[in-house]
Coordinates of C-alpha atoms in Angstrom, one line a residue:
X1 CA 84.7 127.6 60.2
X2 CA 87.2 126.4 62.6
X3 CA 87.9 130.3 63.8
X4 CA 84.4 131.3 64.0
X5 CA 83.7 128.2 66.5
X6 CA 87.0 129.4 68.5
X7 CA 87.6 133.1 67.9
X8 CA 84.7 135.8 69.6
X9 CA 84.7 138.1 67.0
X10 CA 83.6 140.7 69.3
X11 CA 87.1 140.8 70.3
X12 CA 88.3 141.9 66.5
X13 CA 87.7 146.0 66.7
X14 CA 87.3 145.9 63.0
X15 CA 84.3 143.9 63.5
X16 CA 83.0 145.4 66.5
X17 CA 83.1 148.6 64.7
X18 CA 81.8 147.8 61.6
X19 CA 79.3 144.7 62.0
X20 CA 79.3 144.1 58.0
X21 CA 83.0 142.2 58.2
X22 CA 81.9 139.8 60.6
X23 CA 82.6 135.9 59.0
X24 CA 84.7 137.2 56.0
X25 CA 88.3 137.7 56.8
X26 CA 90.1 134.5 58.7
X27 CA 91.4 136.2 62.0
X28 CA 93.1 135.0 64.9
X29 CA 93.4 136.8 68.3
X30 CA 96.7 135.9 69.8
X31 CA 97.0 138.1 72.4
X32 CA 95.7 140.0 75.2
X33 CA 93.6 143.0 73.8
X34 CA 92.6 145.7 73.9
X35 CA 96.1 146.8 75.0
X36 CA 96.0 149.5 77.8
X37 CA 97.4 153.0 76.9
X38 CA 98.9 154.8 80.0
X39 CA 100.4 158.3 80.9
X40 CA 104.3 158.6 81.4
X41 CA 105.8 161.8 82.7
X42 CA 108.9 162.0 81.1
X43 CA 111.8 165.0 81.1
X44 CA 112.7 166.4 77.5
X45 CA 116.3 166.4 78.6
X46 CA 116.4 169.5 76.2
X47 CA 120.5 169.7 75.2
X48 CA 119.3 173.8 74.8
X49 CA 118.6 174.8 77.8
X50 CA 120.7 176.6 80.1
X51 CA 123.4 174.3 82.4
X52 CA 121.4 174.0 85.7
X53 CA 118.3 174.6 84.8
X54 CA 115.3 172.9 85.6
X55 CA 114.9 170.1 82.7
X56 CA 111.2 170.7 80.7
X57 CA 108.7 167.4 81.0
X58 CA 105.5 166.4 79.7
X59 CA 103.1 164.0 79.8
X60 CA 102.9 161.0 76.8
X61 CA 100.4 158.8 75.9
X62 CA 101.9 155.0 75.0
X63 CA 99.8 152.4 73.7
X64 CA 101.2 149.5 75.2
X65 CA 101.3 147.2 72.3
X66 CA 104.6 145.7 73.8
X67 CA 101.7 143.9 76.9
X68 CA 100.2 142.1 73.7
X69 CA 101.1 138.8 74.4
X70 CA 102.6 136.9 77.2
X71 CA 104.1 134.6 74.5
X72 CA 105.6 137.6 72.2
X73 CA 104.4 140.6 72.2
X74 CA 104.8 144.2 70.0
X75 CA 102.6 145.3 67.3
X76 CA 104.0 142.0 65.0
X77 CA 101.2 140.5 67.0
X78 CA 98.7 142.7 65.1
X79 CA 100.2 142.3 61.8
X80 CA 100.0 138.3 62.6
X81 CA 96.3 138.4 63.7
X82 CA 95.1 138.3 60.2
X83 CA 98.2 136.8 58.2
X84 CA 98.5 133.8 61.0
X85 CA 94.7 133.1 60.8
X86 CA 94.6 133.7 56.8
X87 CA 97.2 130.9 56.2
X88 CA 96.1 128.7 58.8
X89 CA 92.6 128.6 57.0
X90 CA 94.6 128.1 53.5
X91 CA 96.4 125.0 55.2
X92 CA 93.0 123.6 56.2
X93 CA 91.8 123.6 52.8
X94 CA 94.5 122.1 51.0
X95 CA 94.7 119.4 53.6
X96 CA 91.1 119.0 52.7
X97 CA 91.8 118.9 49.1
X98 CA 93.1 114.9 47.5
X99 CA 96.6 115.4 46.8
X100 CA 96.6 119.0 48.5
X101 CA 100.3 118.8 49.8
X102 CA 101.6 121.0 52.9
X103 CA 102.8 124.1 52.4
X104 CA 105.2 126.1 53.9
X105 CA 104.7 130.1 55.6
X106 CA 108.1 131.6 55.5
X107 CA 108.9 134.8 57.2
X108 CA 111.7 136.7 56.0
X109 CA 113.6 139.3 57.9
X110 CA 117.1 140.7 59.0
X111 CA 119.3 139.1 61.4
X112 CA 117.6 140.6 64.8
X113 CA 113.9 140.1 63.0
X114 CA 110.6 140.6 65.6
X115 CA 109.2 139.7 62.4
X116 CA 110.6 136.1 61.7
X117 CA 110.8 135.7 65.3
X118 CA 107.0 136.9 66.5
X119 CA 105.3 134.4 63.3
X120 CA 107.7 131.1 64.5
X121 CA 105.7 131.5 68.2
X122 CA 102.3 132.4 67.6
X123 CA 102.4 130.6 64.1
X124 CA 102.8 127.2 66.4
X125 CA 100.5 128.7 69.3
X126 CA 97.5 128.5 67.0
X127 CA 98.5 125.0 65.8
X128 CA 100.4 125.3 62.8
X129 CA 102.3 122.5 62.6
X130 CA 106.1 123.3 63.5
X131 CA 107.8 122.0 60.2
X132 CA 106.1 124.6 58.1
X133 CA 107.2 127.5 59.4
X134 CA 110.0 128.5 58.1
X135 CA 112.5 131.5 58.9
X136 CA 115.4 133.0 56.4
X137 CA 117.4 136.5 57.8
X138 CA 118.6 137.4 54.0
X139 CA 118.7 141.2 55.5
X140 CA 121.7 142.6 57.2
X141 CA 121.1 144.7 60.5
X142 CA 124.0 145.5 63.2
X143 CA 125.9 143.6 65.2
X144 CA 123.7 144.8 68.4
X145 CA 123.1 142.7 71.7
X146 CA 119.0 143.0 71.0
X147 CA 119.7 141.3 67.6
X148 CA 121.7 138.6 68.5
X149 CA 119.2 138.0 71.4
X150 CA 116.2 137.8 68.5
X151 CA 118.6 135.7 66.1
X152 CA 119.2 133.3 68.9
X153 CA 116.1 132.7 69.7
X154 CA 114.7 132.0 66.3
X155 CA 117.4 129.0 66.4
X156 CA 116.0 127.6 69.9
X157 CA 112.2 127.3 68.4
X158 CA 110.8 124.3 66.5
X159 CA 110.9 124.9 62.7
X160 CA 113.1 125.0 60.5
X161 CA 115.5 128.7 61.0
X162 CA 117.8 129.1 57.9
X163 CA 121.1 130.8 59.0
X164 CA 121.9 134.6 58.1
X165 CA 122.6 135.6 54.7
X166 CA 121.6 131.9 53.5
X167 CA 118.4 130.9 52.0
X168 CA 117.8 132.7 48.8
X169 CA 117.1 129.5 46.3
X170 CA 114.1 128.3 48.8
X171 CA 112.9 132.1 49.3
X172 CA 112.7 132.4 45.0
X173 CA 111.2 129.2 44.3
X174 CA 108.6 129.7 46.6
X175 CA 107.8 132.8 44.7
X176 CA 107.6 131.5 41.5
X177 CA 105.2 128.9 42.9
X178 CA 102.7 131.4 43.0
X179 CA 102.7 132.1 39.3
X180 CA 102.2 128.2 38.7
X181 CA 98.9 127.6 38.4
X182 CA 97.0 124.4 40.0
X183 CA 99.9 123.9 42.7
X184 CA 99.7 124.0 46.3
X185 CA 101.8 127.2 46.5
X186 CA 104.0 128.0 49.8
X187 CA 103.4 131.6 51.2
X188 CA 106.4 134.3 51.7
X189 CA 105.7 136.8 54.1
X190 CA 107.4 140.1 53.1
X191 CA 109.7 141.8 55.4
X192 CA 107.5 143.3 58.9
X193 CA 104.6 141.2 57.5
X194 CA 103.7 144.4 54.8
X195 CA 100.9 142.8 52.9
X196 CA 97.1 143.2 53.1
X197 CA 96.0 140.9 55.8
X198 CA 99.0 143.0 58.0
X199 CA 97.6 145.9 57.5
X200 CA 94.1 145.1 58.6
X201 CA 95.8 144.0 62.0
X202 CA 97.1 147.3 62.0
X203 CA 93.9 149.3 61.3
X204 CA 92.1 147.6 63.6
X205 CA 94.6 149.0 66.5
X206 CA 93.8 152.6 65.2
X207 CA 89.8 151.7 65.9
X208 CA 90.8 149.8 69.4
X209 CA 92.7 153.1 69.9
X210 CA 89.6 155.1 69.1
X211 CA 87.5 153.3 71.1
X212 CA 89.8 154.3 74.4
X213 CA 89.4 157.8 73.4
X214 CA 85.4 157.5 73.1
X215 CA 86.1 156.3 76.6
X216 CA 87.7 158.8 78.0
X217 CA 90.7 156.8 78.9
X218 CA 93.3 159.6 76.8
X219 CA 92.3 162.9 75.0
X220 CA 91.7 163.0 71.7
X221 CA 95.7 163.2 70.5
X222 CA 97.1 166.2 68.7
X223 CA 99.3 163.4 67.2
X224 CA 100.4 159.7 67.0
X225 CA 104.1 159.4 66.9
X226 CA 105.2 155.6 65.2
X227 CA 108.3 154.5 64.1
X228 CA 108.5 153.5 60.4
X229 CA 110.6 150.0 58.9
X230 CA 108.5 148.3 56.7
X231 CA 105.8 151.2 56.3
X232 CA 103.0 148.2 57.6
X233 CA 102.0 149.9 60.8
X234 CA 102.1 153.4 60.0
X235 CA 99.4 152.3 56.9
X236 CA 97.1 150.8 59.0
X237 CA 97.3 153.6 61.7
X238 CA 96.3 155.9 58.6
X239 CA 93.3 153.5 57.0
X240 CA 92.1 153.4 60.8
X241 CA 91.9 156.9 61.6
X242 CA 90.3 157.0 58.2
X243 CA 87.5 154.5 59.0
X244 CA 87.4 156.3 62.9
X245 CA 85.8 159.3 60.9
X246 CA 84.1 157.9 58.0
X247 CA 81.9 156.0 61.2
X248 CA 81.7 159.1 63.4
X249 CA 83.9 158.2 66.2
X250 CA 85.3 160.9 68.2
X251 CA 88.2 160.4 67.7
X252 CA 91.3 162.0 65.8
X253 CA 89.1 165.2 65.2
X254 CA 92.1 167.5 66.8
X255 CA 92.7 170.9 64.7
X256 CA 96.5 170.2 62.9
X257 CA 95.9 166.5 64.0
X258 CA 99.0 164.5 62.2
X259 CA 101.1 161.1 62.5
X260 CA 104.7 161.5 62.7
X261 CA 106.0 158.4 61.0
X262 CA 110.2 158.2 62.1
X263 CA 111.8 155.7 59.2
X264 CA 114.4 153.5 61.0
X265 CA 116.4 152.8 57.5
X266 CA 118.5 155.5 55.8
X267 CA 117.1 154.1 52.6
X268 CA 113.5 155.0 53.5
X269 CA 114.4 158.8 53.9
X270 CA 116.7 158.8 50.8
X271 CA 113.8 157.0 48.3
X272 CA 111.3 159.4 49.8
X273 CA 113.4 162.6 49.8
X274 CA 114.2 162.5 46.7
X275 CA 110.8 160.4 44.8
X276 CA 108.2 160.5 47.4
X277 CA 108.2 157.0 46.8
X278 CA 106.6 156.6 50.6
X279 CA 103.2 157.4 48.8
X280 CA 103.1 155.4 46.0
X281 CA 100.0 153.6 44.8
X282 CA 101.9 151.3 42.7
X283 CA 105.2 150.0 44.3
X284 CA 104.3 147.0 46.6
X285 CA 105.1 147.8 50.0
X286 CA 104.6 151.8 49.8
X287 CA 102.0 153.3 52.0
X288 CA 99.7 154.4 49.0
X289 CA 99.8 151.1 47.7
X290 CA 98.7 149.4 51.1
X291 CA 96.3 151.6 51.7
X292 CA 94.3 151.2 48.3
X293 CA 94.6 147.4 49.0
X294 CA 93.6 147.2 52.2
X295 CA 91.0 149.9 51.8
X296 CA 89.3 147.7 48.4
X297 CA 89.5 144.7 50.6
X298 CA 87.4 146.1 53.3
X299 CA 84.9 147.6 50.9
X300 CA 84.8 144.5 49.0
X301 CA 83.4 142.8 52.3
X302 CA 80.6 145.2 52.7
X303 CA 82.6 147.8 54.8
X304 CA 82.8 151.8 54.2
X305 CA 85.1 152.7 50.8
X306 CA 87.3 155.0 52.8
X307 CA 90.2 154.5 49.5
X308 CA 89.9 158.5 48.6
X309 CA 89.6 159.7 52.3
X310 CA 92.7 157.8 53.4
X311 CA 95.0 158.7 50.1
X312 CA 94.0 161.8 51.3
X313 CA 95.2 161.9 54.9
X314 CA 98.2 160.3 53.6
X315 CA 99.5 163.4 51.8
X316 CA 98.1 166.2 54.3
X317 CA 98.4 164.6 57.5
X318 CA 101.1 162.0 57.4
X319 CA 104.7 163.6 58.1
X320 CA 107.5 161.5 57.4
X321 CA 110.7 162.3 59.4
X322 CA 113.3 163.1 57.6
X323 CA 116.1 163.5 60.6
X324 CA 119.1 161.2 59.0
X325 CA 120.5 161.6 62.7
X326 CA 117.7 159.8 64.0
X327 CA 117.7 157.3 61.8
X328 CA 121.2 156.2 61.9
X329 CA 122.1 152.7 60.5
X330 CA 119.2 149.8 60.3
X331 CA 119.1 147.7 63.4
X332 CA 120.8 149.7 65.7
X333 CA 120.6 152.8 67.9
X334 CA 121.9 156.1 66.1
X335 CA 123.2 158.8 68.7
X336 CA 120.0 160.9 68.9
X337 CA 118.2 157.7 69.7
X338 CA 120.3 156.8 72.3
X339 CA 120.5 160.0 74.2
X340 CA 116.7 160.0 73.4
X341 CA 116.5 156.6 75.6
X342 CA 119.0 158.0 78.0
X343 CA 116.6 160.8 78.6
X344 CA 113.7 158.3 79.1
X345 CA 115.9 155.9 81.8
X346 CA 116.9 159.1 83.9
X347 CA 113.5 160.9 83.8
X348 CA 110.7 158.5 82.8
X349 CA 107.8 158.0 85.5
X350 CA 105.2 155.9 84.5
X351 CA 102.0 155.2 86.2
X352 CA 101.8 152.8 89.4
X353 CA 102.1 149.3 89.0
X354 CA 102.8 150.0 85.3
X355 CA 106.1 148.5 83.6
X356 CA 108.3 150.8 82.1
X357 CA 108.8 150.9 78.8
X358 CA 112.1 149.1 76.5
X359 CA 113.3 151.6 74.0
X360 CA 115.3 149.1 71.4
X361 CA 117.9 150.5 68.7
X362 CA 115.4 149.0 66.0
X363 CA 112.4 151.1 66.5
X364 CA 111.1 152.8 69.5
X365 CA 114.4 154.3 70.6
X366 CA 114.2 156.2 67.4
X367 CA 110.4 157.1 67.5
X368 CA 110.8 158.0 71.0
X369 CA 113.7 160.5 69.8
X370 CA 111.1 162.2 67.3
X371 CA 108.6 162.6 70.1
X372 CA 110.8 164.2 72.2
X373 CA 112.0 166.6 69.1
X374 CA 108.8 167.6 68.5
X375 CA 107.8 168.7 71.7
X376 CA 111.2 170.2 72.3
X377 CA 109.9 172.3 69.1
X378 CA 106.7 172.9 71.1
X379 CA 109.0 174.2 74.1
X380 CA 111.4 176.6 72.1
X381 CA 107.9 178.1 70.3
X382 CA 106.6 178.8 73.2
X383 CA 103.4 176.8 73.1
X384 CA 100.8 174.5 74.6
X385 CA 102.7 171.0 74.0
X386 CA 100.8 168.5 71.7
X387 CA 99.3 165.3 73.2
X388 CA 101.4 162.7 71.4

């Protein structure tokens, strides 16, 4: 009740697009939306082509999730919108309840986290109250500047911030507490927020996203190019598009129209070369499974059952990267990446009065590597580029 009173949920694009969900998923805004999407002109920096010749450029589309929030921004804000506002309701309740107790949201991440980082501000920003959030880094990631910069300043902000590599007792009782029935149970958040209510966030950027195209503010793409860690964005991209079509948006109708999903851990790409274990329906945390989740819970609350059409993007129009040499290590720039952001800093023009864009080690410096692959493809083919 407390959202509903402060929270216009005209600004949620799940609910603007479909009407039905309005008043039954907690939500919170957090940030400035809808985020803008602008046109960069950007060299390929093409390592085939001859010495002196004239470099190759094209135009990309970038949404501008990074202009989220003033606070802390990224797409961590969407996966937050609906895992923030979810818990906060919880917390009201219990308080509500004699004898309800307080409990705790921990975020879990690696040492650099946007994750644990991103959930400590905007946790507090909504009124959480400071002591129950907690952050744990259990994950190693590499010794990068970026990192240490996101490490540190998990350690300046209110709440308790367990040190790297510590915290493993408190991280598995709280997960046994949710098997315990009649307690006041403390919520984990997984590692990039991957969980239902993360999703959601994340589908309901695909629908903002479609709404610029019914706009006319960028063509309908040939392709969305997103980097892959916990697997959280790219499935809420997916159940997005999905909904986009089931409710007649013109939107990601393109002939050959795909998402290029470029993992950012080694692991990712070996599990899914050699198991496909990317689309499972089972294993928690795989793009099947948060797709049938996320797709029963929107049906559940009188939305579109879109579970078959988005299992089925997922296999014919999601392409995972497989490019070990863009991937590198976890939590730090691989060599393609870098020359990838190199490119960008020497050639990159984006629009006027628009900031440029930061291309981290973690994720965008490798999906911007990806893009810049696959319209180097386009190049050597000899045909029209795709608008990524």
């Amino acid at each position: 009740a407390k959202q509903l009173k402060e929270e216009s949920e005209d600004a949620n694009p799940l609910c603007r697009s479909i009407p039905a969900l309005r008043g039954n998923f907690a939500w919170r805004s957090l940030g400035d939306f809808p985020t803008p999407v602008h046109r960069f002109r950007c060299g390929l920096g093409s390592s085939l082509s001859l010495e002196g010749a004239r470099e190759d450029t094209a135009d990309v589309w970038v949404k501008r999730e990074d202009l989220s929030s003033n606070k802390y921004g990224g797409n961590k804000v969407r996966t937050l919108q609906y895992t923030i506002g979810s818990f906060e309701a919880y917390l009201q309740n219990c308080k509500a309840q004699e004898g309800g107790g307080a409990p705790s949201l921990l975020t879990l991440g690696s040492g650099g986290s946007n994750q644990v980082l991103a959930t400590k501000v905007h946790a507090v920003a909504t009124g959480v109250p400071p002591e129950q959030v907690e952050g744990f880094v259990p994950m190693p990631d590499e010794p990068e500047m970026d990192n240490t910069l996101n490490y540190l300043s998990s350690l300046s902000l209110p709440g308790r911030q367990a040190k790297w590599g510590t915290g493993f007792p408190r991280i598995l009782r709280v997960l046994f507490q949710l098997f315990q029935r009649g307690k006041v149970a403390s919520w984990a958040l997984p590692p990039g927020g991957n969980n239902c209510a993360g999703v959601l966030g994340q589908a309901g950027g695909a629908l903002e996203l479609a709404e610029q195209i019914e706009r006319g503010e960028l063509p309908d793409p040939d392709g969305i190019v997103v980097a892959m860690g916990s697997t959280c964005t790219t499935t809420g991209l997916i159940l997005g598009v999905a909904l986009a079509r089931a409710l007649g948006k013109p939107a990601f109708r393109r002939p050959g129209f795909r998402i290029f999903a470029q993992p950012v851990h080694p692991v990712l790409v070996k599990l899914h070369r050699l198991f496909g274990a990317l689309f499972s329906e089972s294993f928690p945390m795989m793009v099947g499974r948060g797709l049938r989740d996320a797709a029963a819970a929107i049906a559940a609350a009188g939305g579109p059952d879109v579970t078959h059409e988005a299992l089925a993007l997922m296999r014919e129009e999601l392409v995972v990267s497989m490019d070990l040499a863009i991937t590198g290590n976890y939590g730090a720039h691989s060599d393609v990446s870098r020359e990838a952001k190199a490119v960008y800093d020497r050639s990159a023009q984006p629009p006027e009065g628009a900031p440029g864009l930061w291309l981290c080690g973690h994720f965008t410096g490798k999906s911007f590597a990806l893009l810049l692959k696959l319209l180097r493809e386009d190049g050597l083919a000899k045909r029209d580029k795709r608008v990524l």
